[in-house]
Amino acid sequence: MDDIYDVYGTLDELQLFTDAVERWDVNAMDQLPEYMKLCFLALHNSINEIGYDVLRKQGLYVIPYLKKAWADLCKSYLVEAKWYYSGYTPTMQEYMDNAWISISAPVILVHAYFLEGSPASNEALKSLKEYPDIIRWSSMILRFANDLGTSSDELKRGDNPKSIQCYMYETGASEAKAREHIQYLIGEAWKKINKERGLADFPFSKTFIEVAANLARMAQCVYQYGDGYGIENGETKDRVLSLLVKPIPIYLFLPFP
């Protein structure tokens, strides 16, 4: 879906697609070009299937939460597309207000909340609609880690300015200073996550809290040496192989006879 907004869609088409996702109405497909119809139908069917599965197993009707997360994601993509077509460089605050959603972490974590299977309280469901801080801060870390690892390559491809460039444009800082500032913001976000993890009256399960924290950890691991997701490099490949494929050797030392 990201490529629809970044590569294929015109601004008018993207507005129609965003409206269709927000309405969650298959009849809205009639106004879409063919490739968008396929994407919308796949999304619509997948979310309905997940919603039915959760309803059957947990007795919760979760489709409104899932479709809102996807609508918010599409609206954030549309904002970025409008910035791109107008040549607009947002302020750092404007960028951050939109980018923590466009990195797709809220979509990931809302789905994870319902699929991990812990009982859902009314307080948690109410909080989930507006995205609790544990989701926001995890999302910001993923966004900033992604920007640190990918922004140089994406700019060469003609993509929108990322947090580094927005900070440089707004403050006149060098790229090195801007990267240092983004690292500082990551550290501040981790402080907020750790504070949330220590709250006794938090409405979410410890499992979900760790899922959110692990998403942030994963982000810093994948993007530590550049774009470890989009561009294959030795460091990321070695880490995956070491973790999942290569066994840890165990040496058994027997006592001398």
Short mmCIF file of C-alpha atoms in Angstrom, two decimals:
data_model
loop_
_atom_site.label_atom_id
_atom_site.label_comp_id
_atom_site.label_asym_id
_atom_site.label_seq_id
_atom_site.Cartn_x
_atom_site.Cartn_y
_atom_site.Cartn_z
CA MET A 1 0.00 0.00 0.00
CA ASP A 2 2.91 2.33 0.70
CA ASP A 3 3.94 2.12 -2.96
CA ILE A 4 0.46 3.17 -4.08
CA TYR A 5 0.95 6.47 -2.29
CA ASP A 6 4.67 6.85 -3.04
CA VAL A 7 4.86 5.65 -6.64
CA TYR A 8 1.69 4.74 -8.51
CA GLY A 9 -1.22 6.95 -7.50
CA THR A 10 -2.03 10.45 -8.67
CA LEU A 11 -3.14 12.86 -5.96
CA ASP A 12 -6.79 12.60 -7.09
CA GLU A 13 -6.63 8.80 -7.06
CA LEU A 14 -5.04 8.79 -3.62
CA GLN A 15 -7.81 10.98 -2.25
CA LEU A 16 -10.41 8.54 -3.62
CA PHE A 17 -8.58 5.55 -2.16
CA THR A 18 -8.24 7.21 1.24
CA ASP A 19 -11.95 8.07 1.24
CA ALA A 20 -12.82 4.48 0.34
CA VAL A 21 -10.77 3.08 3.22
CA GLU A 22 -12.25 5.60 5.64
CA ARG A 23 -15.81 4.72 4.53
CA TRP A 24 -14.99 0.99 4.52
CA ASP A 25 -17.54 0.48 1.77
CA VAL A 26 -16.95 -1.95 -1.10
CA ASN A 27 -19.26 0.18 -3.26
CA ALA A 28 -16.63 2.92 -3.13
CA MET A 29 -14.42 0.65 -5.25
CA ASP A 30 -16.34 1.65 -8.37
CA GLN A 31 -14.50 4.98 -8.51
CA LEU A 32 -11.04 3.46 -8.13
CA PRO A 33 -8.61 2.42 -10.88
CA GLU A 34 -8.17 -1.32 -11.27
CA TYR A 35 -4.93 -1.70 -9.30
CA MET A 36 -6.46 0.20 -6.37
CA LYS A 37 -9.56 -1.98 -6.46
CA LEU A 38 -7.40 -5.06 -5.94
CA CYS A 39 -5.56 -3.48 -3.03
CA PHE A 40 -8.74 -2.21 -1.36
CA LEU A 41 -10.52 -5.53 -1.74
CA ALA A 42 -7.54 -7.44 -0.33
CA LEU A 43 -7.41 -5.10 2.67
CA HIS A 44 -11.18 -5.21 3.21
CA ASN A 45 -11.31 -9.00 3.07
CA SER A 46 -8.25 -9.47 5.29
CA ILE A 47 -9.56 -7.18 8.03
CA ASN A 48 -13.00 -8.77 7.93
CA GLU A 49 -11.38 -12.21 8.20
CA ILE A 50 -9.28 -11.14 11.19
CA GLY A 51 -12.33 -9.52 12.77
CA TYR A 52 -14.39 -12.67 12.38
CA ASP A 53 -11.60 -14.81 13.85
CA VAL A 54 -11.27 -12.58 16.93
CA LEU A 55 -15.06 -12.45 17.35
CA ARG A 56 -15.27 -16.23 17.21
CA LYS A 57 -12.44 -16.81 19.68
CA GLN A 58 -12.79 -13.87 22.08
CA GLY A 59 -16.31 -12.54 21.58
CA LEU A 60 -14.99 -9.09 20.65
CA TYR A 61 -16.11 -7.08 17.62
CA VAL A 62 -12.82 -5.45 16.65
CA ILE A 63 -13.36 -4.36 13.05
CA PRO A 64 -14.05 -0.70 14.03
CA TYR A 65 -10.64 -0.53 15.73
CA LEU A 66 -8.81 -2.19 12.85
CA LYS A 67 -10.43 -0.14 10.10
CA LYS A 68 -9.76 3.10 12.03
CA ALA A 69 -6.08 2.19 12.27
CA TRP A 70 -5.93 1.59 8.52
CA ALA A 71 -7.86 4.77 7.75
CA ASP A 72 -5.47 6.77 9.93
CA LEU A 73 -2.52 5.20 8.12
CA CYS A 74 -3.94 6.07 4.70
CA LYS A 75 -4.69 9.64 5.80
CA SER A 76 -1.11 10.03 6.97
CA TYR A 77 0.14 8.71 3.63
CA LEU A 78 -2.10 11.23 1.88
CA VAL A 79 -0.62 14.09 3.91
CA GLU A 80 2.86 13.03 2.81
CA ALA A 81 1.71 12.79 -0.82
CA LYS A 82 0.33 16.33 -0.65
CA TRP A 83 3.63 17.56 0.79
CA TYR A 84 5.47 15.82 -2.03
CA TYR A 85 3.33 17.19 -4.85
CA SER A 86 3.48 20.73 -3.45
CA GLY A 87 7.21 20.58 -2.66
CA TYR A 88 6.49 21.46 0.96
CA THR A 89 9.04 20.84 3.71
CA PRO A 90 7.15 20.47 7.01
CA THR A 91 8.36 21.77 10.34
CA MET A 92 9.80 19.17 12.66
CA GLN A 93 6.61 19.20 14.73
CA GLU A 94 4.38 18.85 11.66
CA TYR A 95 6.50 15.96 10.50
CA MET A 96 6.44 14.17 13.85
CA ASP A 97 2.67 14.63 14.27
CA ASN A 98 2.12 12.72 11.03
CA ALA A 99 5.15 10.45 10.73
CA TRP A 100 4.57 8.34 13.85
CA ILE A 101 1.40 7.12 12.13
CA SER A 102 2.79 6.81 8.59
CA ILE A 103 5.52 4.43 9.79
CA SER A 104 2.59 1.96 10.27
CA ALA A 105 3.44 1.01 13.87
CA PRO A 106 -0.06 1.90 15.17
CA VAL A 107 -1.57 -0.50 12.63
CA ILE A 108 0.88 -3.21 13.67
CA LEU A 109 0.28 -2.75 17.39
CA VAL A 110 -3.51 -2.45 17.21
CA HIS A 111 -3.59 -5.77 15.37
CA ALA A 112 -1.12 -7.26 17.84
CA TYR A 113 -3.27 -6.18 20.78
CA PHE A 114 -6.26 -8.18 19.60
CA LEU A 115 -4.31 -11.13 18.24
CA GLU A 116 -2.15 -11.77 21.32
CA GLY A 117 -5.29 -12.94 23.09
CA SER A 118 -5.26 -11.24 26.50
CA PRO A 119 -8.68 -10.18 27.88
CA ALA A 120 -9.61 -6.66 26.76
CA SER A 121 -10.97 -4.24 29.34
CA ASN A 122 -13.30 -1.36 28.48
CA GLU A 123 -10.61 1.07 29.60
CA ALA A 124 -8.07 -0.50 27.26
CA LEU A 125 -10.47 -0.46 24.32
CA LYS A 126 -11.32 3.19 24.92
CA SER A 127 -7.63 4.07 25.12
CA LEU A 128 -6.84 2.07 21.99
CA LYS A 129 -9.08 4.27 19.83
CA GLU A 130 -6.88 7.29 20.49
CA TYR A 131 -3.61 5.31 20.65
CA PRO A 132 -2.13 5.12 24.16
CA ASP A 133 1.34 6.50 24.84
CA ILE A 134 2.94 3.04 24.72
CA ILE A 135 1.92 2.87 21.04
CA ARG A 136 2.93 6.47 20.31
CA TRP A 137 6.43 6.20 21.76
CA SER A 138 7.13 2.82 20.18
CA SER A 139 5.97 4.28 16.87
CA MET A 140 8.26 7.29 17.24
CA ILE A 141 11.28 5.07 17.84
CA LEU A 142 10.46 3.01 14.76
CA ARG A 143 10.02 6.20 12.73
CA PHE A 144 13.26 7.82 13.91
CA ALA A 145 15.29 4.62 13.53
CA ASN A 146 13.89 4.22 10.02
CA ASP A 147 14.77 7.82 9.18
CA LEU A 148 18.33 7.42 10.43
CA GLY A 149 18.79 4.28 8.36
CA THR A 150 16.95 5.09 5.14
CA SER A 151 16.57 8.85 4.61
CA SER A 152 19.73 9.31 2.53
CA ASP A 153 18.76 6.61 0.02
CA GLU A 154 15.12 7.74 -0.07
CA LEU A 155 16.09 11.34 -0.81
CA LYS A 156 18.18 10.15 -3.75
CA ARG A 157 15.03 8.46 -5.07
CA GLY A 158 13.12 11.74 -4.74
CA ASP A 159 11.14 10.95 -1.58
CA ASN A 160 9.87 13.47 0.97
CA PRO A 161 12.24 15.00 3.54
CA LYS A 162 12.47 12.94 6.72
CA SER A 163 13.03 14.05 10.30
CA ILE A 164 16.74 14.70 9.72
CA GLN A 165 16.11 17.01 6.78
CA CYS A 166 13.16 18.73 8.50
CA TYR A 167 15.33 19.49 11.52
CA MET A 168 18.17 20.75 9.32
CA TYR A 169 15.79 22.96 7.33
CA GLU A 170 14.14 24.40 10.44
CA THR A 171 17.25 24.99 12.57
CA GLY A 172 20.10 25.30 10.09
CA ALA A 173 21.90 22.40 11.78
CA SER A 174 24.38 20.18 9.98
CA GLU A 175 23.37 16.63 9.09
CA ALA A 176 25.62 15.29 11.84
CA LYS A 177 23.95 17.52 14.44
CA ALA A 178 20.52 16.60 13.11
CA ARG A 179 21.29 12.90 13.42
CA GLU A 180 22.55 13.50 16.94
CA HIS A 181 19.26 15.23 17.79
CA ILE A 182 17.22 12.32 16.40
CA GLN A 183 19.26 9.90 18.52
CA TYR A 184 18.47 12.09 21.53
CA LEU A 185 14.74 11.92 20.71
CA ILE A 186 14.99 8.12 20.53
CA GLY A 187 16.53 8.10 23.99
CA GLU A 188 13.74 10.33 25.33
CA ALA A 189 11.12 8.04 23.80
CA TRP A 190 12.71 5.05 25.53
CA LYS A 191 12.43 6.87 28.86
CA LYS A 192 8.70 7.33 28.22
CA ILE A 193 8.26 3.66 27.28
CA ASN A 194 10.08 2.48 30.39
CA LYS A 195 7.94 4.78 32.52
CA GLU A 196 4.78 3.30 30.97
CA ARG A 197 6.08 -0.21 31.61
CA GLY A 198 6.39 0.59 35.31
CA LEU A 199 2.84 1.86 35.83
CA ALA A 200 0.85 -0.34 38.19
CA ASP A 201 -2.57 0.69 36.87
CA PHE A 202 -1.79 0.31 33.17
CA PRO A 203 -4.86 -1.09 31.35
CA PHE A 204 -2.86 -3.26 28.94
CA SER A 205 -1.35 -6.67 29.55
CA LYS A 206 2.36 -7.09 30.19
CA THR A 207 2.50 -9.17 27.03
CA PHE A 208 1.22 -6.30 24.89
CA ILE A 209 3.54 -3.81 26.59
CA GLU A 210 6.49 -6.05 25.72
CA VAL A 211 5.23 -6.38 22.14
CA ALA A 212 5.32 -2.58 21.84
CA ALA A 213 8.77 -2.40 23.43
CA ASN A 214 10.04 -5.19 21.18
CA LEU A 215 8.85 -3.32 18.09
CA ALA A 216 11.05 -0.41 19.15
CA ARG A 217 13.97 -2.76 19.88
CA MET A 218 13.54 -4.40 16.49
CA ALA A 219 13.62 -1.00 14.79
CA GLN A 220 16.96 -0.08 16.28
CA CYS A 221 18.38 -3.48 15.41
CA VAL A 222 17.21 -3.49 11.78
CA TYR A 223 18.23 0.09 11.01
CA GLN A 224 21.43 0.26 13.08
CA TYR A 225 23.70 -0.08 10.04
CA GLY A 226 21.44 1.51 7.42
CA ASP A 227 18.38 0.15 5.67
CA GLY A 228 18.52 -3.39 6.97
CA TYR A 229 14.99 -4.03 5.71
CA GLY A 230 15.05 -2.69 2.15
CA ILE A 231 18.72 -3.22 1.29
CA GLU A 232 20.45 -6.48 2.08
CA ASN A 233 23.67 -5.88 3.94
CA GLY A 234 26.12 -8.09 5.72
CA GLU A 235 25.42 -6.92 9.26
CA THR A 236 21.66 -7.46 9.21
CA LYS A 237 21.94 -10.76 7.34
CA ASP A 238 24.54 -12.03 9.81
CA ARG A 239 22.30 -11.11 12.73
CA VAL A 240 19.30 -12.95 11.32
CA LEU A 241 21.38 -16.01 10.49
CA SER A 242 22.97 -15.98 13.93
CA LEU A 243 19.62 -15.68 15.67
CA LEU A 244 17.50 -18.09 13.62
CA VAL A 245 19.76 -20.43 11.65
CA LYS A 246 23.19 -20.94 13.16
CA PRO A 247 23.06 -22.97 16.37
CA ILE A 248 24.83 -21.76 19.47
CA PRO A 249 27.72 -24.17 20.10
CA ILE A 250 27.71 -25.86 23.47
CA TYR A 251 31.02 -27.25 24.62
CA LEU A 252 30.93 -29.95 27.23
CA PHE A 253 34.06 -30.06 29.32
CA LEU A 254 34.49 -33.37 31.07
CA PRO A 255 36.63 -33.62 34.19
CA PHE A 256 40.00 -35.26 33.85
CA PRO A 257 40.02 -38.92 34.89
#
